[in-house]
């Protein structure tokens, strides 16, 4: 069994049966029993490694290329008698508020489901274990596996949406706080994360709609209500992400406006102090001229009067600027 295969088992009427032989024998056994299917899980296979599996299941070369090289948009496509689905996995990093992305590709056909995972997020071991504990659901076949994975991925989206919402509220509070901070960089970084989030969620709306409404033979009729529930969650998260993007745009504009207002306030303060200092400078400049015929120069109260004029003028200007909000 290739090293890249994380897990492989046959499921007969919801019960797990391990595969002692090769993939060909396992697939033949699963195909021979209409109540059984094989589930193979792989992690980041190379082209040569995946070719071994692709030949056994007669997978389309274009789908194989997408599964190996990854970096695909969420989508649902038909190749011959099998379905190919791509899901974006997300993981929220608490320490940096970053959103890390990965991918899960699924091939569904008669008697088999093949999962290919890229990235470190969203391991499928817990999903497989949970499904194996629900034999009634697992007995519905490969579409039950697709539903369980979609449900887990979308549940993660909802959890990340709550984290992003909290981050936006924190940034919004900082922007409108009395502290003189410029949060444009952090707002822009958060907006980039929301865009990455949107790229994962928005394209998934149409595939979920197809799984809910279309008469796909690979999808068991009893699983369609479950897909409908997941589709509703995707629509809700998609709306939340769009609202986050709009809100961050508004917060960024508000932050820039706040910075502009603070700069105007600084300029007004500087202008006010320049005006206040200009008064004594002007008076001192006049009386510093070398003229003899200035009667105030020989008046005994001339000097105190000039000082008094400076103080009164500066005080009057200061009070005027304070009243008008310039100081």
XYZ file of C-alpha atoms in Angstrom, residues 181-189 252:
10
model
C -3.397 55.342 16.973
C -3.268 54.584 13.271
C -4.691 51.091 12.689
C -4.672 51.192 8.885
C -2.068 48.424 8.640
C -3.929 46.026 10.952
C -7.251 46.803 9.232
C -5.733 46.093 5.831
C -4.193 42.830 7.086
C -10.721 51.678 7.103
